[in-house]
Short mmCIF file of C-alpha atoms in Angstrom, two decimals:
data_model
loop_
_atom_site.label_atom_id
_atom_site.label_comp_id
_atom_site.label_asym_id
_atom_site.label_seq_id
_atom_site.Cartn_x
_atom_site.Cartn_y
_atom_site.Cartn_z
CA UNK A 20 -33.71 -29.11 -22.23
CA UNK A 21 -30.31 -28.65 -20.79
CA UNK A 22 -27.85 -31.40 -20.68
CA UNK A 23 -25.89 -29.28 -17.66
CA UNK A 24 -27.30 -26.39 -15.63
CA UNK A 25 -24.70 -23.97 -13.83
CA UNK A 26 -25.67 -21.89 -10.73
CA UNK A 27 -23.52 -19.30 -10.35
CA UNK A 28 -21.98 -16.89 -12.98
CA UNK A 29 -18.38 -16.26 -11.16
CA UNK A 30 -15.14 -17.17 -13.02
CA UNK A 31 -15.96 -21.21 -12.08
CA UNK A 32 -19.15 -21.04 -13.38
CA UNK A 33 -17.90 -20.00 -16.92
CA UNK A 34 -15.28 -21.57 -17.37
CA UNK A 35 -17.01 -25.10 -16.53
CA UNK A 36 -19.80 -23.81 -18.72
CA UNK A 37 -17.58 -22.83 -21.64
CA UNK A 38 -15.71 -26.22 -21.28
CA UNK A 39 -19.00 -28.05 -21.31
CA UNK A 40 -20.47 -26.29 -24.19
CA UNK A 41 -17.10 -26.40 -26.38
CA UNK A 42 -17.60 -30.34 -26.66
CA UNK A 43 -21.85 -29.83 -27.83
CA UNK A 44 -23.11 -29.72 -24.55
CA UNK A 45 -26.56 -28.10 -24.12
CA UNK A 46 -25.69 -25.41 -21.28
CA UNK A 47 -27.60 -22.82 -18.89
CA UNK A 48 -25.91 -20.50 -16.79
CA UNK A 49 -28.10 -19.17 -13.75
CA UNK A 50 -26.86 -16.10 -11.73
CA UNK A 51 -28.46 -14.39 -9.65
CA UNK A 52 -27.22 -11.18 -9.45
CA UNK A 53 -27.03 -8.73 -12.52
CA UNK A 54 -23.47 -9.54 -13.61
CA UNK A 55 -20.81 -12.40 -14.33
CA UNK A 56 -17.87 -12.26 -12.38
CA UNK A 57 -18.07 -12.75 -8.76
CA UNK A 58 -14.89 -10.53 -7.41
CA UNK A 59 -13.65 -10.81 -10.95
CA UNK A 60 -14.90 -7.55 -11.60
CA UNK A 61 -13.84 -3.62 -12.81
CA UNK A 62 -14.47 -0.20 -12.10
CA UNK A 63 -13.89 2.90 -13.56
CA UNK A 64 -12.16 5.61 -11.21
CA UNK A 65 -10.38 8.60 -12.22
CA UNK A 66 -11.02 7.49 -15.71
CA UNK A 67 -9.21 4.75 -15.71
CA UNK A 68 -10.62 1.54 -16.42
CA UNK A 69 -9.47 -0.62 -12.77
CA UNK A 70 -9.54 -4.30 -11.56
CA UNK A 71 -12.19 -3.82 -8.62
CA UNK A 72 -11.39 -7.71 -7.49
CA UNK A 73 -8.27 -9.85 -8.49
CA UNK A 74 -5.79 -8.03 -10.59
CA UNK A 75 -3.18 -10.91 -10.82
CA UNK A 76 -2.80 -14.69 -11.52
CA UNK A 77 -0.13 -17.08 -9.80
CA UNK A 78 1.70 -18.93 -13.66
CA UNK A 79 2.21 -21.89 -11.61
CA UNK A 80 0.61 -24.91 -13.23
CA UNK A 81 -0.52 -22.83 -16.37
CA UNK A 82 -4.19 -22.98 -16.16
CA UNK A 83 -5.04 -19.65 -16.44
CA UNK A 84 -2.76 -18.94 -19.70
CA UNK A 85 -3.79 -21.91 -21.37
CA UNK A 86 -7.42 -20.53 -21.14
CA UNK A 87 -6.42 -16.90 -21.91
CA UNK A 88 -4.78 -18.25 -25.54
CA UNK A 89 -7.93 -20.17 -26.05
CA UNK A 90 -9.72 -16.98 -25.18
CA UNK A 91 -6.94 -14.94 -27.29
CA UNK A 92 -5.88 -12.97 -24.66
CA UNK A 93 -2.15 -14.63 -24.54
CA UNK A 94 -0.61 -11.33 -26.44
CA UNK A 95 -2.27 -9.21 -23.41
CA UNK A 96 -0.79 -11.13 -20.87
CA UNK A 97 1.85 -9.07 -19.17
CA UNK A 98 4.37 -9.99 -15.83
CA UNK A 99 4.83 -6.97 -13.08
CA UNK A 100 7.34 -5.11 -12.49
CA UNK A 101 10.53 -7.07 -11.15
CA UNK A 102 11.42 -6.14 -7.74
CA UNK A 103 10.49 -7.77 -4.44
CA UNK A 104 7.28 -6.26 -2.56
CA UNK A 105 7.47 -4.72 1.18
CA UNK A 106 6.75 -5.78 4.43
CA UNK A 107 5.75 -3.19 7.13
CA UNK A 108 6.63 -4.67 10.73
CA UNK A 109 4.79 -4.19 13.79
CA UNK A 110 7.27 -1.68 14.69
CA UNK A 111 9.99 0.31 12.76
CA UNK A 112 10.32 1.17 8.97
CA UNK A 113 8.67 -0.92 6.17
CA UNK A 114 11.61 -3.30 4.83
CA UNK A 115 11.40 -5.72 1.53
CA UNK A 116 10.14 -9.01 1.60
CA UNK A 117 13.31 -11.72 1.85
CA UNK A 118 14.19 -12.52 -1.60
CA UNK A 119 14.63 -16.51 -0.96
CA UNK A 120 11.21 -17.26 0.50
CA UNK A 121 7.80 -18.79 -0.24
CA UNK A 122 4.85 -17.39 1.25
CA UNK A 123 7.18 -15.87 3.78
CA UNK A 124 8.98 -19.08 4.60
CA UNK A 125 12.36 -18.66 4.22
CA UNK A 126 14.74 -20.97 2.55
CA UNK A 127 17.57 -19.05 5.28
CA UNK A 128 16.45 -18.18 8.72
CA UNK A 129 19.42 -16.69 9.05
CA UNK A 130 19.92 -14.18 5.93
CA UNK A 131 20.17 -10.92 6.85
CA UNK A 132 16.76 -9.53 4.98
CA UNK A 133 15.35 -12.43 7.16
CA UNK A 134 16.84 -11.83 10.55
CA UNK A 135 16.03 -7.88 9.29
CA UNK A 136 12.28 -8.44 10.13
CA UNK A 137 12.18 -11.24 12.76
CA UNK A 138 15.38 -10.56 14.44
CA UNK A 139 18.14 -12.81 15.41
CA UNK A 140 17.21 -14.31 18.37
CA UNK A 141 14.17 -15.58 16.08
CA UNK A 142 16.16 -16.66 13.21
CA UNK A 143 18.57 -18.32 15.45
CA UNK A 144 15.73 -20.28 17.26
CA UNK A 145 14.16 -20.95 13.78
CA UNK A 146 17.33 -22.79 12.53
CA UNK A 147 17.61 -24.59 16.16
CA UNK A 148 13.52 -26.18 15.29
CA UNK A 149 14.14 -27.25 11.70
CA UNK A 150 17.00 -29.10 12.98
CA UNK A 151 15.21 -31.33 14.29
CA UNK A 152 13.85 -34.68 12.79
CA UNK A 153 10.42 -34.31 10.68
CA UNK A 154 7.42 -36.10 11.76
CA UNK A 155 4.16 -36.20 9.95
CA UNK A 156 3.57 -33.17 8.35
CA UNK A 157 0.22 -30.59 10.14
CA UNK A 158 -2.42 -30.41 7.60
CA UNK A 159 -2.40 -26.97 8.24
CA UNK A 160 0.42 -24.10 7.38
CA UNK A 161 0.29 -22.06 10.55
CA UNK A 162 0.98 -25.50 12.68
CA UNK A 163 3.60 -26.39 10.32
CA UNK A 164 5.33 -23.20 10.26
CA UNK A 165 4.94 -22.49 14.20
CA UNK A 166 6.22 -26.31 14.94
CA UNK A 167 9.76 -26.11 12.51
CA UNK A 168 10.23 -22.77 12.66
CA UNK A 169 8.58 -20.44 15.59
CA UNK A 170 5.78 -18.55 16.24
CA UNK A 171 8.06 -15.21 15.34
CA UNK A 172 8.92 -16.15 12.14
CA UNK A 173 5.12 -17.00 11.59
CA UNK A 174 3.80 -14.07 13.24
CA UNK A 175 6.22 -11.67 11.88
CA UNK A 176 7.03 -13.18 8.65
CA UNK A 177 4.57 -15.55 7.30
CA UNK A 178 1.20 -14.41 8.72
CA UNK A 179 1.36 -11.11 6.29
CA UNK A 180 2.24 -12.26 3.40
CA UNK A 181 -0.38 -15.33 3.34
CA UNK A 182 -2.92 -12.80 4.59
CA UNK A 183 -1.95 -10.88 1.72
CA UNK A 184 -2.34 -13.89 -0.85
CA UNK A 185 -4.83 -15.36 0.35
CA UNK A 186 -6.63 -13.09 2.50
CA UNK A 187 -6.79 -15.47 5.92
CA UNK A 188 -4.45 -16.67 8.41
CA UNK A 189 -1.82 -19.34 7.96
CA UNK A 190 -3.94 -21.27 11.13
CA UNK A 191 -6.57 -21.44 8.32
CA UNK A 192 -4.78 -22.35 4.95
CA UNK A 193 -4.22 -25.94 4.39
CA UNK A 194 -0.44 -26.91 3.46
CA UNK A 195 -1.81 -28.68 0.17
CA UNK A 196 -3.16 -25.45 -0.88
CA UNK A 197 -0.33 -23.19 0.30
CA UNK A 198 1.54 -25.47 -2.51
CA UNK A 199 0.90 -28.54 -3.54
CA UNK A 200 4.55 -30.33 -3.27
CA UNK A 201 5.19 -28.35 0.05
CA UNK A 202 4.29 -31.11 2.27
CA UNK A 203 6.25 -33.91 0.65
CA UNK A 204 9.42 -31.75 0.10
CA UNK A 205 9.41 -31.34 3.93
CA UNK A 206 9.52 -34.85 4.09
CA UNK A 207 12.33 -35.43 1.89
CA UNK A 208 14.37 -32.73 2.72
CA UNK A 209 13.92 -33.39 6.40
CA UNK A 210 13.34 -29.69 6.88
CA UNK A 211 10.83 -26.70 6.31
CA UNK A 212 13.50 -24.30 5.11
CA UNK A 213 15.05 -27.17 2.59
CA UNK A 214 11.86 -27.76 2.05
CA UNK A 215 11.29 -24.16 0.44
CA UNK A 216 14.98 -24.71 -0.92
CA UNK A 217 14.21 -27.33 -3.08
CA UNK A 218 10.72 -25.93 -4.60
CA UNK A 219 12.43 -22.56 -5.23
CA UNK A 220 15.20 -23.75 -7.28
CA UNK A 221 12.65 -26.35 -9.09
CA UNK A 222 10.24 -23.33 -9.74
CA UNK A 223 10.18 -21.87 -13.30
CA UNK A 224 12.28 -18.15 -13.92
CA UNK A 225 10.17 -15.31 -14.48
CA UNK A 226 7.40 -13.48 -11.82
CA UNK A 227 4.91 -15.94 -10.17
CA UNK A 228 1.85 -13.93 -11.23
CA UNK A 229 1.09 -12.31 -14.22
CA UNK A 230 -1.65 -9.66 -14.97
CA UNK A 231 -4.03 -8.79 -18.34
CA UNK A 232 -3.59 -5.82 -19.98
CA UNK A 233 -6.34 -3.67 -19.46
CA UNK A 234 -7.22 -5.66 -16.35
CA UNK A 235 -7.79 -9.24 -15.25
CA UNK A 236 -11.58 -8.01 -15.46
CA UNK A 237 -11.26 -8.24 -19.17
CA UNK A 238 -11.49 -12.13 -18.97
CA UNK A 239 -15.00 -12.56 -17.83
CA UNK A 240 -16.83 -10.64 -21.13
CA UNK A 241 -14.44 -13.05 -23.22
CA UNK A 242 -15.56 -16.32 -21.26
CA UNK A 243 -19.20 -15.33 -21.34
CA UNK A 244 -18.81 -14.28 -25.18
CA UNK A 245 -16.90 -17.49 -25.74
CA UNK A 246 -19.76 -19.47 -24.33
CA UNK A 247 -22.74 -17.23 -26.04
CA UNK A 248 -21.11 -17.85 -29.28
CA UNK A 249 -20.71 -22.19 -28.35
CA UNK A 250 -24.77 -21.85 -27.41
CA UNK A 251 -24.63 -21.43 -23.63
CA UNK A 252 -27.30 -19.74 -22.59
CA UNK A 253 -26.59 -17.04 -19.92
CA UNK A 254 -29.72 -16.14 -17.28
CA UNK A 255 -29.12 -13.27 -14.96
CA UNK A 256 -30.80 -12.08 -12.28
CA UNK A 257 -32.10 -15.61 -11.93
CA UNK A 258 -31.81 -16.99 -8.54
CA UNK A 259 -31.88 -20.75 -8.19
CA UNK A 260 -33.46 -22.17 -4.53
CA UNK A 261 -34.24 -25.89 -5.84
CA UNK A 262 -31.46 -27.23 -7.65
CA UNK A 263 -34.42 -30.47 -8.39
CA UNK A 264 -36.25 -28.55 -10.59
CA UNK A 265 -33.03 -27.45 -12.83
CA UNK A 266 -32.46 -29.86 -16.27
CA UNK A 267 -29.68 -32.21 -16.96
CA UNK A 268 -26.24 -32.49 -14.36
CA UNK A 269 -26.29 -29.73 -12.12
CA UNK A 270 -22.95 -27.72 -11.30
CA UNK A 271 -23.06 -25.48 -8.04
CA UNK A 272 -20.64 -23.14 -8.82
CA UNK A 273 -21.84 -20.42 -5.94
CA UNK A 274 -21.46 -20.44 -2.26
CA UNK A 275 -24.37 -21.67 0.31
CA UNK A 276 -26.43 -23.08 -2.31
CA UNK A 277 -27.08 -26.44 -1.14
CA UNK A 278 -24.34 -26.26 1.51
CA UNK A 279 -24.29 -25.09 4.50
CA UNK A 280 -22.53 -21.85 3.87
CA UNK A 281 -19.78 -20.66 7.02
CA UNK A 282 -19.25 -17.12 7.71
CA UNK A 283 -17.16 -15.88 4.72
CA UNK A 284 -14.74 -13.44 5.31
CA UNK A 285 -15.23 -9.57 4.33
CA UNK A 286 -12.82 -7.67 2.42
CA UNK A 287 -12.58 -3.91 1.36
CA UNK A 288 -10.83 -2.61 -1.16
CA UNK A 289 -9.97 1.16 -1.86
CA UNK A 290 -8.42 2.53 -4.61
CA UNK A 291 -6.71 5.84 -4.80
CA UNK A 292 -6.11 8.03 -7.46
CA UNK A 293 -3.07 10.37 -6.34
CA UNK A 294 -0.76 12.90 -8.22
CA UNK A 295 2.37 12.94 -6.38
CA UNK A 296 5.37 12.85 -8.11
CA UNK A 297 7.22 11.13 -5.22
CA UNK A 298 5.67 8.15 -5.59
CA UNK A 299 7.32 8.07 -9.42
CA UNK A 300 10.53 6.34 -7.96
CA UNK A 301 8.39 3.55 -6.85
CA UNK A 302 9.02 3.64 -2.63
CA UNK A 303 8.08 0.92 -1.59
CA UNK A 304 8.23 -1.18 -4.77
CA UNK A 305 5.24 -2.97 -6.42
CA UNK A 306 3.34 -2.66 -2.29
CA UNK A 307 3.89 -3.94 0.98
CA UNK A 308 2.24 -6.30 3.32
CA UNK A 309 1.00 -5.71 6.56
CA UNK A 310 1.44 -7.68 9.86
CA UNK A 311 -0.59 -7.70 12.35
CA UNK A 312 -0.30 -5.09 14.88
CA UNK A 313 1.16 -2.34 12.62
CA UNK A 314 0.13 1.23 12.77
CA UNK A 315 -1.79 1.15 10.24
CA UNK A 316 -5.68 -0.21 9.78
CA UNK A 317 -5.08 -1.69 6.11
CA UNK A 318 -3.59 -4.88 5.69
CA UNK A 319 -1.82 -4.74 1.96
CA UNK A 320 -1.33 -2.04 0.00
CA UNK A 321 -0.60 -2.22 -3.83
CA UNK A 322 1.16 0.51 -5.73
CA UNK A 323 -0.72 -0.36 -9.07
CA UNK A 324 0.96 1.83 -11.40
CA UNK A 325 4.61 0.82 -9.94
CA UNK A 326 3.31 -2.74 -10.85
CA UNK A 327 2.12 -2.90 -14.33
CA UNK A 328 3.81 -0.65 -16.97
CA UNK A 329 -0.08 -1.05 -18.65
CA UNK A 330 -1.14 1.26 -15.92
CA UNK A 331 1.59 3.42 -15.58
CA UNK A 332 1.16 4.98 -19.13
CA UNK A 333 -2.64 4.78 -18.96
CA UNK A 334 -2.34 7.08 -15.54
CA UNK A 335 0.16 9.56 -17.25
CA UNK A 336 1.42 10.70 -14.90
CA UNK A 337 -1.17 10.12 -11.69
CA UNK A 338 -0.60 6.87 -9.58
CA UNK A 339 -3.06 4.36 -8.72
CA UNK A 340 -3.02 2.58 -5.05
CA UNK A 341 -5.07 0.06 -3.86
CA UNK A 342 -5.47 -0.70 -0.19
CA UNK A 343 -7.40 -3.84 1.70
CA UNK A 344 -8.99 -3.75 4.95
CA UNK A 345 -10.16 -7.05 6.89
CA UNK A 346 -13.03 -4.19 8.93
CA UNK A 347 -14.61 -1.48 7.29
CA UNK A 348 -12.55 2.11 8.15
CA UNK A 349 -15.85 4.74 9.44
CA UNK A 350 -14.22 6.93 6.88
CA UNK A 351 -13.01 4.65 3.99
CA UNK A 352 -11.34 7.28 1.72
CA UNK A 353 -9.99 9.18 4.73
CA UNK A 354 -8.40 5.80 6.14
CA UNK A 355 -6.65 4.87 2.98
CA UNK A 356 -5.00 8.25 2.53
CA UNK A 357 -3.49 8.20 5.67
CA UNK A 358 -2.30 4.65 5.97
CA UNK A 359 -0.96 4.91 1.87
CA UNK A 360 0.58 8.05 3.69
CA UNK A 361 2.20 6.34 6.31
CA UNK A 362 3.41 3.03 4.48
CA UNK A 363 4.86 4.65 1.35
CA UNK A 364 6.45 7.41 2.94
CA UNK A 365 5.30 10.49 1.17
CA UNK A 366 2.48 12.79 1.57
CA UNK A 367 -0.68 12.71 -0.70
CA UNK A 368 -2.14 16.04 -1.29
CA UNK A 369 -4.10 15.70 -4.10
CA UNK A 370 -6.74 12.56 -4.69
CA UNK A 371 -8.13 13.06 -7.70
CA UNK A 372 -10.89 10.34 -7.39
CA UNK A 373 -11.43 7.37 -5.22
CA UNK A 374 -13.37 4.44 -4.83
CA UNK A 375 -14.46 1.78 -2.07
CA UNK A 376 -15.58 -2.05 -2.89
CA UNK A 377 -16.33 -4.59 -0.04
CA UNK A 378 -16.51 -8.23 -0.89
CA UNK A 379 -17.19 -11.41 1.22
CA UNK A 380 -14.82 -14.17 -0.06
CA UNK A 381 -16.47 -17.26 0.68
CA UNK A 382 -14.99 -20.03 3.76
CA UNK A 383 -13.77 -23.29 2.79
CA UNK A 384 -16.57 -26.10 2.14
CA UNK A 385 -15.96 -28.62 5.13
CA UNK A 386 -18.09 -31.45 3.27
CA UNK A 387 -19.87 -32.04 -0.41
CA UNK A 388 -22.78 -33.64 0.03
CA UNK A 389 -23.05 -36.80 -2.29
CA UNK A 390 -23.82 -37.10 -5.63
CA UNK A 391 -23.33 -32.64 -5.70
CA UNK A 392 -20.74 -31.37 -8.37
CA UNK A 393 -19.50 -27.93 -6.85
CA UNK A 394 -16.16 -25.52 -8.58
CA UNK A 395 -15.12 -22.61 -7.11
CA UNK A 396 -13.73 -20.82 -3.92
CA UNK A 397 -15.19 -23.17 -1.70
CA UNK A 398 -13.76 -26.07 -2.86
CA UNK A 399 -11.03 -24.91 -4.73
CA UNK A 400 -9.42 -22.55 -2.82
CA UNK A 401 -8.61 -18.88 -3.22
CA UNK A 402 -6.88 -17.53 -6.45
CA UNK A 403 -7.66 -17.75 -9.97
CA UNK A 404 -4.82 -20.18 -11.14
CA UNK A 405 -6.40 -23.26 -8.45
CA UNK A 406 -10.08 -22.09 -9.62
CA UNK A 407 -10.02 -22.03 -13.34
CA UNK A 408 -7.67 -25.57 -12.97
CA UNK A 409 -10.49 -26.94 -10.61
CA UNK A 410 -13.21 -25.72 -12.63
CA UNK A 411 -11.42 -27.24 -15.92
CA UNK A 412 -10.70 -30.69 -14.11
CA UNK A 413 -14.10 -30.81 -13.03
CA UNK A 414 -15.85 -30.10 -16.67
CA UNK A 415 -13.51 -33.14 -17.73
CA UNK A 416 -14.92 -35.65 -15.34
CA UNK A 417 -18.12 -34.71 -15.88
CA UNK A 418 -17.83 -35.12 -19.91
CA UNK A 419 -15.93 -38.30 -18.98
CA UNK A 420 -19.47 -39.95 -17.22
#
């Protein structure tokens, strides 16, 4: 008999598992699909081992490293390359991101790598709103940002790069989320740009996301190992439709099951394996972002090997690029090359492999039903840094009853 059964082998799932099972807990894991994971999952292409999902983790709060030492993965964790990432505008040449921002919110309106992509009739009118006195704070960040600081500067500005982080619209992504102190800087400050101020200068030095080398992929064998060797007993291909007949505390830790599940939203991913020695002085930095209306179909592109030095000597010599798309291209392969084409600035003649992986990231869970314990995406938000703190949090209170 179990004292706690899991549905759902993702990144949540194991990690609540693990926790559970670390203090003597009697633990079943049921997923039903043939692998642990979720999107945190690899591929091989080109012959190189690649992150097919996540291949970064924000630092901020220190969740995910904490669990990596336990794991002992803390030697393998390594921090990009330094450099700001790109922006390509609706119009015009790609340009980098402005240095003093946060999710695109600048700390500035008026700096000239700002007024660069929104212009500065934009920036002007974006000072002009954030002048004014703050009232309560939108729950969401699109509102906020559109109401202190314009509809350019969120079109323009903010829209890509919180597309690009967490793969929806700032309309959709609630402020507490976006950061956790954002709203109640605002507040004090008396400003959305102080706001962003304030938590920049308070932030820790060093990158805000960190990578595994080898691939972030590498931490789901070590959780599952982990919780093998603690006694947790791992079912796949074991789908769970009555979470009544399950022993002990039950933790939903996949979407829809026992909620009604909204329309997620689908994501695909396509990664290029190129030789072009062009792309060796790193064009366009670590990637670029997309906004809206571009002319391009993809929405982020990363230059992997510019990223993480890991990669870079693994590749000798080839580079690996990864591109997102929020609809499926008729001609995946075909679509990538061009648009890495057009946003990097160089031509590609020779792909030497290439691969295409969609995913469906699930939508926020409006309501929990009662007495249900649920980690993950849907409650927890995108990104593995809120997920595996969620996750942990939740494995606490549960131990606590």
């Amino acid at each position: 008999m179990a004292d706690f059964s899991v549905v759902g082998g993702g990144v949540a799932g194991l990690v609540v598992a693990r926790r559970l099972a670390a203090s003597g807990a009697a633990v079943t894991v049921f997923e039903a699909s043939d692998h642990l994971g979720g999107t945190v999952a690899g591929h091989e292409v080109g012959g190189l081992a690649l992150d097919a999902g996540a291949e970064s983790f924000a630092v901020r709060g220190g969740a995910v490293e904490a669990l990596l030492a336990e794991l002992g993965l803390d030697g393998d964790i390594v921090a990009p390359a330094p450099g700001p990432a790109w922006l390509q505008p609706v119009t015009g040449d790609a340009v980098p991101l402005p240095a003093t921002a946060l999710l695109g919110i600048p700390s500035d309106p008026l700096a000239d790598d700002v007024v660069r992509v929104v212009g500065l009739a934009a920036a002007e009118r974006a000072v002009a709103l954030d002048a004014r006195p703050v009232g309560e704070v939108p729950a969401m960040l699109g509102p906020l940002v559109r109401e202190r600081l314009g509809a350019d500067v969120l079109d323009r500005l903010v829209a890509p790069v919180v597309h690009g982080v967490h793969s929806q619209h700032p309309d959709q992504l609630p402020v507490a989320r976006a950061h956790p102190g954002l709203a109640d800087a605002v507040a004090s400050a008396g400003s959305l740009s102080g706001a962003v101020a304030r938590l920049r200068a308070a932030a820790p030095p060093g990158a805000a996301v960190a990578g595994i080398r080898g691939g972030i992929h590498r931490l789901v064998p070590a959780l599952a190992d982990d919780l093998a060797r603690r006694g947790g007993d791992i079912r796949l291909g074991t789908r769970v439709d009555d979470l009544g007949a399950l022993d002990g505390t039950v933790v939903v830790a996949a979407p829809g099951v026992a909620m009604p599940a909204a329309p997620g939203r689908r994501i695909d991913l396509v990664t290029l394996v190129v030789e072009q020695n062009e792309l060796d002085a790193a064009p366009r930095g670590t990637g670029l972002l997309v906004a809206a209306g571009a002319p391009v179909g993809a929405r982020a592109l990363t230059h992997a090997t510019a990223k993480w030095e890991w990669l870079r000597d693994a590749a000798a010599g080839r580079h690996v690029v990864r591109l997102s798309y929020d609809e499926t291209p008729a001609d995946p392969v075909a679509a990538a090359r061009a648009d890495a084409e057009t946003l990097l600035g160089v031509r590609l003649p020779v792909v030497v492999d290439a691969a295409q992986v969609s995913w469906v990231r699930p939508a926020a869970a409006s309501t929990v039903p009662s007495g249900l314990t649920v980690v993950g995406e849907t409650v927890a938000g995108s990104g593995l840094a809120g997920i595996v703190a969620h996750a942990e949090r939740t494995a606490a209170e549960l131990l606590q009853r």
